[in-house]
C-alpha atoms as a printed R data frame, in Angstrom:
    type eleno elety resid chain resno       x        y       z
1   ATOM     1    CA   UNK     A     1 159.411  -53.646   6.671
2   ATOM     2    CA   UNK     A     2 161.661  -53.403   4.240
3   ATOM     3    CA   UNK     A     3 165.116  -54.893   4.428
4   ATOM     4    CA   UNK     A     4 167.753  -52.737   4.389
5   ATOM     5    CA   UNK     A     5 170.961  -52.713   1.848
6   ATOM     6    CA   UNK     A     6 174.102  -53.907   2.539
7   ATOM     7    CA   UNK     A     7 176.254  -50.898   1.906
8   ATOM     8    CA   UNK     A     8 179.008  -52.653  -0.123
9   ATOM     9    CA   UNK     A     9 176.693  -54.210  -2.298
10  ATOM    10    CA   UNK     A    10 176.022  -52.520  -5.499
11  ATOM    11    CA   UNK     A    11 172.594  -52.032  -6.955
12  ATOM    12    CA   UNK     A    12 171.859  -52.917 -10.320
13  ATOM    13    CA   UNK     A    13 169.222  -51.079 -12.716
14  ATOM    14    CA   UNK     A    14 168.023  -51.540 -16.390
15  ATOM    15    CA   UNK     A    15 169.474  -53.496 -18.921
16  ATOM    16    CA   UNK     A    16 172.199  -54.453 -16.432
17  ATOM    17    CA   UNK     A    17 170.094  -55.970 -13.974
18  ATOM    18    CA   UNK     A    18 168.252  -57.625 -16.538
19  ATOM    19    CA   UNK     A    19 171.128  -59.501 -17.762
20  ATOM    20    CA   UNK     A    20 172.321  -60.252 -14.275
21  ATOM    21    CA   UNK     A    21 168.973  -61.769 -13.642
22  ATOM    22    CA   UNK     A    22 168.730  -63.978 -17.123
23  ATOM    23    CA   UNK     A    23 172.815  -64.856 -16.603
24  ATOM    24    CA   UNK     A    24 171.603  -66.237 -13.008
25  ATOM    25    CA   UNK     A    25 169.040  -68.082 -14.288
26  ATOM    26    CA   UNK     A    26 170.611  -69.427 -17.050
27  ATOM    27    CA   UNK     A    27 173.738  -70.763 -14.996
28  ATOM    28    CA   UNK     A    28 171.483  -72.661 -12.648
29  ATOM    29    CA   UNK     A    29 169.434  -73.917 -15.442
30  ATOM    30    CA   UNK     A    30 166.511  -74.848 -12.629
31  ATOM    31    CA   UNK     A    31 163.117  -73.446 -11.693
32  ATOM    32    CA   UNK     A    32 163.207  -70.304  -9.330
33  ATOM    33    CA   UNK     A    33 160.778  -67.739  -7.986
34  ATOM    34    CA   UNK     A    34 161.735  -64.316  -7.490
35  ATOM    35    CA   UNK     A    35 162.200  -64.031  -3.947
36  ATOM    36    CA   UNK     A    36 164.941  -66.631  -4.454
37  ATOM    37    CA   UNK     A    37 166.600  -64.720  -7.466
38  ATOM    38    CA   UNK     A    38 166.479  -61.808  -5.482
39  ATOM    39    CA   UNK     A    39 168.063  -63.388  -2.401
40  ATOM    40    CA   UNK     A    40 171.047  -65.371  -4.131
41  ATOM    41    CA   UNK     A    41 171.668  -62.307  -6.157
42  ATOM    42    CA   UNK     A    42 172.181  -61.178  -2.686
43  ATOM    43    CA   UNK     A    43 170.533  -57.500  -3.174
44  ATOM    44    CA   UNK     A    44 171.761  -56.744  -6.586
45  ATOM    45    CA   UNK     A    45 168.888  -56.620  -7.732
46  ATOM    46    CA   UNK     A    46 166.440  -55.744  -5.728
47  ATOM    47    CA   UNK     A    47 163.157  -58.083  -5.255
48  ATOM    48    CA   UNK     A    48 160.244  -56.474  -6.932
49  ATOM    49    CA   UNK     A    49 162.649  -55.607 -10.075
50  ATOM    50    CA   UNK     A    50 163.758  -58.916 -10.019
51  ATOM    51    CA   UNK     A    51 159.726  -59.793 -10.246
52  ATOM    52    CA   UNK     A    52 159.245  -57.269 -13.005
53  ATOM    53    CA   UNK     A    53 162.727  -58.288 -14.575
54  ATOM    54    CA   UNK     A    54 161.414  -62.332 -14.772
55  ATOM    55    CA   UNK     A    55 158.102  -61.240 -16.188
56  ATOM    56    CA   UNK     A    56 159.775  -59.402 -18.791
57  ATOM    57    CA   UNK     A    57 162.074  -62.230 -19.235
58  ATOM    58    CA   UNK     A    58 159.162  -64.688 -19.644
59  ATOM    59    CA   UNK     A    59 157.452  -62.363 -22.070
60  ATOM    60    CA   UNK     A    60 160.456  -62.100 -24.362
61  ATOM    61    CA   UNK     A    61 160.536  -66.106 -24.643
62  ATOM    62    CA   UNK     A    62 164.376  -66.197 -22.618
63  ATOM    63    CA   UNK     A    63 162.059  -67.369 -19.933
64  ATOM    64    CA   UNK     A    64 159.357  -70.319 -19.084
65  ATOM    65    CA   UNK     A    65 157.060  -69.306 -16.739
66  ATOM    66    CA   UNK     A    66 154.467  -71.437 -14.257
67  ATOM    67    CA   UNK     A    67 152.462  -71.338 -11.514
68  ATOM    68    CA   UNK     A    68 152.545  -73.435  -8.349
69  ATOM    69    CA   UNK     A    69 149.559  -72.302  -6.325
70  ATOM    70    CA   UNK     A    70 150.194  -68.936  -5.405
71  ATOM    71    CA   UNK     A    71 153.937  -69.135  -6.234
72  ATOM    72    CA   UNK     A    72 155.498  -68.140  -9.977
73  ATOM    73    CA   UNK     A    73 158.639  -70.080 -10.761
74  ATOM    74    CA   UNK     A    74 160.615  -69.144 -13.640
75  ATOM    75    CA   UNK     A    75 162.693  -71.146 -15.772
76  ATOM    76    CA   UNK     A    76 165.321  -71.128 -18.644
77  ATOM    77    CA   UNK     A    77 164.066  -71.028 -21.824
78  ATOM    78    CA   UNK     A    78 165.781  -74.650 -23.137
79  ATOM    79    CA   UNK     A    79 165.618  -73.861 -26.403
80  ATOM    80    CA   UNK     A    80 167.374  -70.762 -25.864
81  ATOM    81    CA   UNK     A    81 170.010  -72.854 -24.375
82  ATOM    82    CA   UNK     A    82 173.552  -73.387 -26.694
83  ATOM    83    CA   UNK     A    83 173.712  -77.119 -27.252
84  ATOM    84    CA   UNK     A    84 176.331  -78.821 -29.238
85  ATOM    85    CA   UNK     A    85 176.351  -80.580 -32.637
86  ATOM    86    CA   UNK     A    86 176.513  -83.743 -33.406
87  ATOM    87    CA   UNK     A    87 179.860  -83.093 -34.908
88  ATOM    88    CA   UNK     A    88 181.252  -81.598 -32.050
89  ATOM    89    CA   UNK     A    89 180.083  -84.503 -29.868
90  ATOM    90    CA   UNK     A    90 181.416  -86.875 -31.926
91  ATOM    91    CA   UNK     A    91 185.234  -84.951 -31.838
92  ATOM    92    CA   UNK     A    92 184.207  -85.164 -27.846
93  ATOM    93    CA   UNK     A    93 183.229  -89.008 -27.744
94  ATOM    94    CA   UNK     A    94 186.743  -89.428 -29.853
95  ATOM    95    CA   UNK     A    95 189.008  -87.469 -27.331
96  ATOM    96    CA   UNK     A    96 186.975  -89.376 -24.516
97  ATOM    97    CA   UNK     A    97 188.219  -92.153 -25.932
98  ATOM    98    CA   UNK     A    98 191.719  -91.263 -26.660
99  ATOM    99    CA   UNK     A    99 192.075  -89.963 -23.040
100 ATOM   100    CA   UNK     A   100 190.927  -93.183 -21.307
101 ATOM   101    CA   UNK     A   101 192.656  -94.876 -23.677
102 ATOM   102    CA   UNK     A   102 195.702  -93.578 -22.576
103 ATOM   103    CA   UNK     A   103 194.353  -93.902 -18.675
104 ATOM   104    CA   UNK     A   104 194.103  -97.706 -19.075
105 ATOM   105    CA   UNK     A   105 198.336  -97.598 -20.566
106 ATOM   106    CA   UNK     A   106 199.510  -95.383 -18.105
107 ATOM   107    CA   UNK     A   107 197.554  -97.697 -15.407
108 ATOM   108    CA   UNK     A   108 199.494 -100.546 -16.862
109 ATOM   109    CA   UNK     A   109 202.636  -98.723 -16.352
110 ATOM   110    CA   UNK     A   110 201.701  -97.580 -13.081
111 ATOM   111    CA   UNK     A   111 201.142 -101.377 -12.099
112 ATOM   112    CA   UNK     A   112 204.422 -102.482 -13.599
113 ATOM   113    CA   UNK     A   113 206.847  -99.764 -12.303
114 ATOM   114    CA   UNK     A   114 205.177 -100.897  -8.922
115 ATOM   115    CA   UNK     A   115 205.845 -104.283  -8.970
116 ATOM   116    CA   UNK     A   116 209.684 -103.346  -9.734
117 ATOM   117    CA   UNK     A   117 209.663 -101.087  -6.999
118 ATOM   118    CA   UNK     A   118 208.632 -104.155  -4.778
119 ATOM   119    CA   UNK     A   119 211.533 -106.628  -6.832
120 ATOM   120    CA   UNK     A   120 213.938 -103.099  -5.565
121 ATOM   121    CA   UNK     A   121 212.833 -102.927  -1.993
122 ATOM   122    CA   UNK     A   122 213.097 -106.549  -1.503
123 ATOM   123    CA   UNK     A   123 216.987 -106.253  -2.541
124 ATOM   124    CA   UNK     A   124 219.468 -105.833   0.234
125 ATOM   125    CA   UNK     A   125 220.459 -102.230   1.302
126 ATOM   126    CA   UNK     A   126 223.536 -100.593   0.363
127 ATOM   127    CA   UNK     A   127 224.867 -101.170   4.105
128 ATOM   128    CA   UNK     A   128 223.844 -104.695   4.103
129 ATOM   129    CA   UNK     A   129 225.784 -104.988   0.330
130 ATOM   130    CA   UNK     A   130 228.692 -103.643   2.269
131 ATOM   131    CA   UNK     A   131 228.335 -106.073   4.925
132 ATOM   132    CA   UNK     A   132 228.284 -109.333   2.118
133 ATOM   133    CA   UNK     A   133 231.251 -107.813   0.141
134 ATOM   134    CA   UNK     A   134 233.589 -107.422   3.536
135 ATOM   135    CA   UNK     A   135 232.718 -111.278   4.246
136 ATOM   136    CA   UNK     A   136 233.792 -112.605   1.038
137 ATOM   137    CA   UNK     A   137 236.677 -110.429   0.517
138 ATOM   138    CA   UNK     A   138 237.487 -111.810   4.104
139 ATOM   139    CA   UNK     A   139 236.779 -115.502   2.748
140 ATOM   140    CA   UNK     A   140 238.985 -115.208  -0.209
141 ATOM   141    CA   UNK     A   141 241.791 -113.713   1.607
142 ATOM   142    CA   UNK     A   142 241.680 -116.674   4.244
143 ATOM   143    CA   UNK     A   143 241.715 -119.144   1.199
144 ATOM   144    CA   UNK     A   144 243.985 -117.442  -0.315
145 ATOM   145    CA   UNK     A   145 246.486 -117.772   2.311
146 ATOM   146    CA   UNK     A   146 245.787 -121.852   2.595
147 ATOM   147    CA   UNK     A   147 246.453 -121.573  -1.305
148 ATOM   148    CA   UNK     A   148 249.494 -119.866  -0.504
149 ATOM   149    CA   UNK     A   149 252.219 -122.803   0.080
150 ATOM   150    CA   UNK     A   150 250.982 -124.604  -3.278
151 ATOM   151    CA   UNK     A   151 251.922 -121.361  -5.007
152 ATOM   152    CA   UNK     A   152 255.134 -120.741  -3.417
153 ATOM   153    CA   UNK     A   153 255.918 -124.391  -5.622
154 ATOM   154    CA   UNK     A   154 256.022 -126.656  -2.456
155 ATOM   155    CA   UNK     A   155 257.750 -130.014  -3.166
156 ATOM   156    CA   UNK     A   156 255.341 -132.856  -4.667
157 ATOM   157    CA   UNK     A   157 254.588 -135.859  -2.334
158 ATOM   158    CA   UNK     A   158 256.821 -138.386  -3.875
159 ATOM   159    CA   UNK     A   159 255.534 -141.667  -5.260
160 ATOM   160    CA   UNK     A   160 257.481 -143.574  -1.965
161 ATOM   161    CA   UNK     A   161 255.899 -141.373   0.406
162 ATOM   162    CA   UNK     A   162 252.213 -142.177  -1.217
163 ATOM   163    CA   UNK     A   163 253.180 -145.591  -1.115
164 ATOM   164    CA   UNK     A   164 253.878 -145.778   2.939
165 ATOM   165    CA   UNK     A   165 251.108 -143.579   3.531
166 ATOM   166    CA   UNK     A   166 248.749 -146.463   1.546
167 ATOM   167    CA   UNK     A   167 251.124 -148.807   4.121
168 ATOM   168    CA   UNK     A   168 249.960 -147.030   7.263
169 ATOM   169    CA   UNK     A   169 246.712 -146.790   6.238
170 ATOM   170    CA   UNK     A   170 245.914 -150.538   5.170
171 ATOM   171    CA   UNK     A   171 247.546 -151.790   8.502
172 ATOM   172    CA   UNK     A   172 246.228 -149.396  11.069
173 ATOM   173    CA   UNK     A   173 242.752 -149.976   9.157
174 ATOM   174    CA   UNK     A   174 243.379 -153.803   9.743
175 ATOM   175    CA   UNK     A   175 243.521 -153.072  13.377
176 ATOM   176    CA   UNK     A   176 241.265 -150.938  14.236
177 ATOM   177    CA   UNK     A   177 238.750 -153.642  11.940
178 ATOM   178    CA   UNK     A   178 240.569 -156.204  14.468
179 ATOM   179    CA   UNK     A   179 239.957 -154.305  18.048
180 ATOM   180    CA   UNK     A   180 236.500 -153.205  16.905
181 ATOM   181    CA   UNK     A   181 235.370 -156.232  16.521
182 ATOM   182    CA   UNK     A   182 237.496 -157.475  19.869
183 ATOM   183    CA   UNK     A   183 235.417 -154.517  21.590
184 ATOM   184    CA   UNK     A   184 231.572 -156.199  20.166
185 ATOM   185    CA   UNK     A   185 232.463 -159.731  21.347
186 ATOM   186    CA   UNK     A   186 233.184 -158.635  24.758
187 ATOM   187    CA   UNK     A   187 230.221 -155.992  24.995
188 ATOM   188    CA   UNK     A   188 227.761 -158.567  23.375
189 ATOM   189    CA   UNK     A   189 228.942 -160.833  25.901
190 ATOM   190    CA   UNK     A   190 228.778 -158.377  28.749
191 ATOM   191    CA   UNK     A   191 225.299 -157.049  28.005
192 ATOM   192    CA   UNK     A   192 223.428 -160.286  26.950
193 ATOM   193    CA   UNK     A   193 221.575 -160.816  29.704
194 ATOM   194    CA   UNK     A   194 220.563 -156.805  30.413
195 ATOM   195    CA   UNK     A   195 218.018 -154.777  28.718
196 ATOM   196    CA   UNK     A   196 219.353 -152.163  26.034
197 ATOM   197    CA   UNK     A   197 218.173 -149.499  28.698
198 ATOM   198    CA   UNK     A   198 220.476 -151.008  31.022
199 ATOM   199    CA   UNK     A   199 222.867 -151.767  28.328
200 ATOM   200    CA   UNK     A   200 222.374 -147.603  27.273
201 ATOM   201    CA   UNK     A   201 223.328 -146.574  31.004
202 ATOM   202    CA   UNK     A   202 226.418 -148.871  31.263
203 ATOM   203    CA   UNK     A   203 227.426 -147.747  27.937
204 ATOM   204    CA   UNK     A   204 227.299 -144.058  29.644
205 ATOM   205    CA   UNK     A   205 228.947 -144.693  32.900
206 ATOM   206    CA   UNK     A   206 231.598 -146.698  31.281
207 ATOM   207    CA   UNK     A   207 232.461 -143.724  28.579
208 ATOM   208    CA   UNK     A   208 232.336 -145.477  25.290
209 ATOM   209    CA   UNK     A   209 232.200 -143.407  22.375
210 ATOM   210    CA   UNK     A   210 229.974 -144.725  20.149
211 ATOM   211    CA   UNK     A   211 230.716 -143.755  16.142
212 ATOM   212    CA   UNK     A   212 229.809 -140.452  14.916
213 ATOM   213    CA   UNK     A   213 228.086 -139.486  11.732
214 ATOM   214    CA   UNK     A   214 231.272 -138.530  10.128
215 ATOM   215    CA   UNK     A   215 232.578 -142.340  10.978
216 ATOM   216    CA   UNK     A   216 229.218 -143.961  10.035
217 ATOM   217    CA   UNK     A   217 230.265 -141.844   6.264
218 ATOM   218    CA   UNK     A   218 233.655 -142.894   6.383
219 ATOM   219    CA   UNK     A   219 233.158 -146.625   6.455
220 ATOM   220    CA   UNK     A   220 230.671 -146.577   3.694
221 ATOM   221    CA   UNK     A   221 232.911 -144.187   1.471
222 ATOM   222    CA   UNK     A   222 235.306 -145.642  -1.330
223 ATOM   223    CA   UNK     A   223 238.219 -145.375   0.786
224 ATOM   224    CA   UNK     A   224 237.086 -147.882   3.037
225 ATOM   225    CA   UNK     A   225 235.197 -149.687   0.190
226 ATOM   226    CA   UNK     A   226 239.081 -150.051  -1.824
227 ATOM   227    CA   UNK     A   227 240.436 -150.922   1.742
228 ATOM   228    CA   UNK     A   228 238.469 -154.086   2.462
229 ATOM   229    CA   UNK     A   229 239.429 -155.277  -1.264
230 ATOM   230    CA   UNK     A   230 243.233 -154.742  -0.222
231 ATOM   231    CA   UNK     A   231 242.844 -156.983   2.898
232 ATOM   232    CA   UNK     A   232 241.453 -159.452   0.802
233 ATOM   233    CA   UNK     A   233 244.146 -159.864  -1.353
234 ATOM   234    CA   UNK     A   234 246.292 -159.665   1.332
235 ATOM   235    CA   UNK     A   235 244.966 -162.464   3.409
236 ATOM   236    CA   UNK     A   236 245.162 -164.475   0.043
C-alpha cells in the first residue's frame, strides 16, 4: 500500500527535485539508498523518483554508485566536492594560530585578574573598614586627651623635686631589700623541715603574695640595676 502524503508537505518534480536530492546528498556527504533519501526528504520527493533521480545522478558522474547485496547505496561524487587550496589553508592554519594565540593571553589574563579578585575578597569589607576607623579615631582621641595637660604647658618637674623623688626611691628600695630578705630568713626557717608541697599549702593558707611577672621584670631592669650601685656607695 502506498503511503499516503502529508498534506502540508510539498511535492517536488523535475529539475527541482533533482537538485533537492543531489543538495541532500551532498550535505551528508555519506552513503545512502533511496528509501532513506526518500524518507529524510520526508516526502518531497517521492521514493521511486528519488530512485530514478539517484540513477540519473550516478549516470551524470555527481554520484558514486554500489551495490550491497540487493541494496544500491549512493554516494557523493568526491571529486565533485569544493575543496580548498593550499593557499587558503595556509591563511586558515595562520588565523588558527593567531586565534589561539590570543586564547593562551587572554587565559593569562583571565588567571591574573583572578588571583586579584582573591587578594580583593580577602580585604576587609567596607563595614568592617568602618568598624577599624571608629576604633582608632576613638584611640587617638583618648590619647589625645592624656596628651592634653603637656600641651596646656604644665609646669616642669623641678630639678629638687627629681632629686627627693631619687631620695624616696633609694630608701624605700633599701627597705623593702631589708624586709624581703627579713621575710626569707623566717620562711626558710619555718619551712625547713616540710616538703615544698606542704611548704606550697602553708604559703596559701597564710596569704603570701608571691612576686608577679611584672616584679620578677622590675628587679632585673636598669632601675633596679642603678639602685643597687647607689646603696653601694652609700654603705661606703
Amino acid at each position: 500500500m502506498a503511503s499516503k502524503q502529508k498534506p502540508d508537505v510539498k511535492v517536488l518534480k523535475g529539475q527541482e527535485a533533482e537538485d533537492k536530492v543531489l543538495e541532500y546528498i551532498r550535505r551528508m556527504n555519506r552513503p545512502y539508498g533511496a528509501v532513506d533519501v526518500a524518507a529524510n526528504l520526508k516526502g518531497a520527493v517521492p521514493k521511486t523518483a528519488t530512485q530514478k533521480i539517484l540513477v540519473a545522478l550516478a549516470e551524470k558522474g555527481e554520484l558514486v554508485q554500489k551495490n550491497y547485496g540487493k541494496t544500491t547505496f549512493f554516494v557523493v561524487n568526491q571529486t565533485k566536492i569544493d575543496t580548498l587550496s593550499p593557499e587558503k589553508i595556509s591563511a586558515l592554519e595562520e588565523d588558527f594560530k593567531k586565534l589561539d594565540d590570543e586564547n593562551k593571553a587572554l587565559a593569562l589574563q583571565i588567571k591574573t585578574a583572578t588571583t586579584e579578585l582573591s587578594k580583593i575578597r580577602n580585604l576587609p569589607s567596607d563595614s568592617e573598614l568602618e568598624e577599624q576607623l571608629a576604633s582608632i579615631e576613638d584611640t587617638v582621641v583618648k590619647r589625645t586627651s592624656l596628651l592634653q595637660p603637656l600641651r596646656s604647658g604644665a609646669p616642669p618637674v623641678s630639678s629638687e623635686e627629681v632629686a627627693q623623688i631619687d631620695t624616696d626611691w633609694l630608701k624605700w628600695r633599701e627597705e623593702w631589700i631589708r624586709r624581703k630578705k627579713i621575710f626569707n630568713t623566717l620562711w626558710a626557717l619555718a619551712t625547713d623541715s616540710l616538703p615544698p608541697q606542704d611548704a606550697a599549702i602553708l604559703s596559701e593558707d597564710l596569704g603570701i603574695e608571691e612576686d608577679t611577672p611584672e616584679h620578677t621584670a622590675l628587679e632585673k631592669s636598669h632601675l633596679c640595676a642603678d639602685t643597687k650601685k647607689n646603696l653601694l656607695k652609700r654603705k661606703r
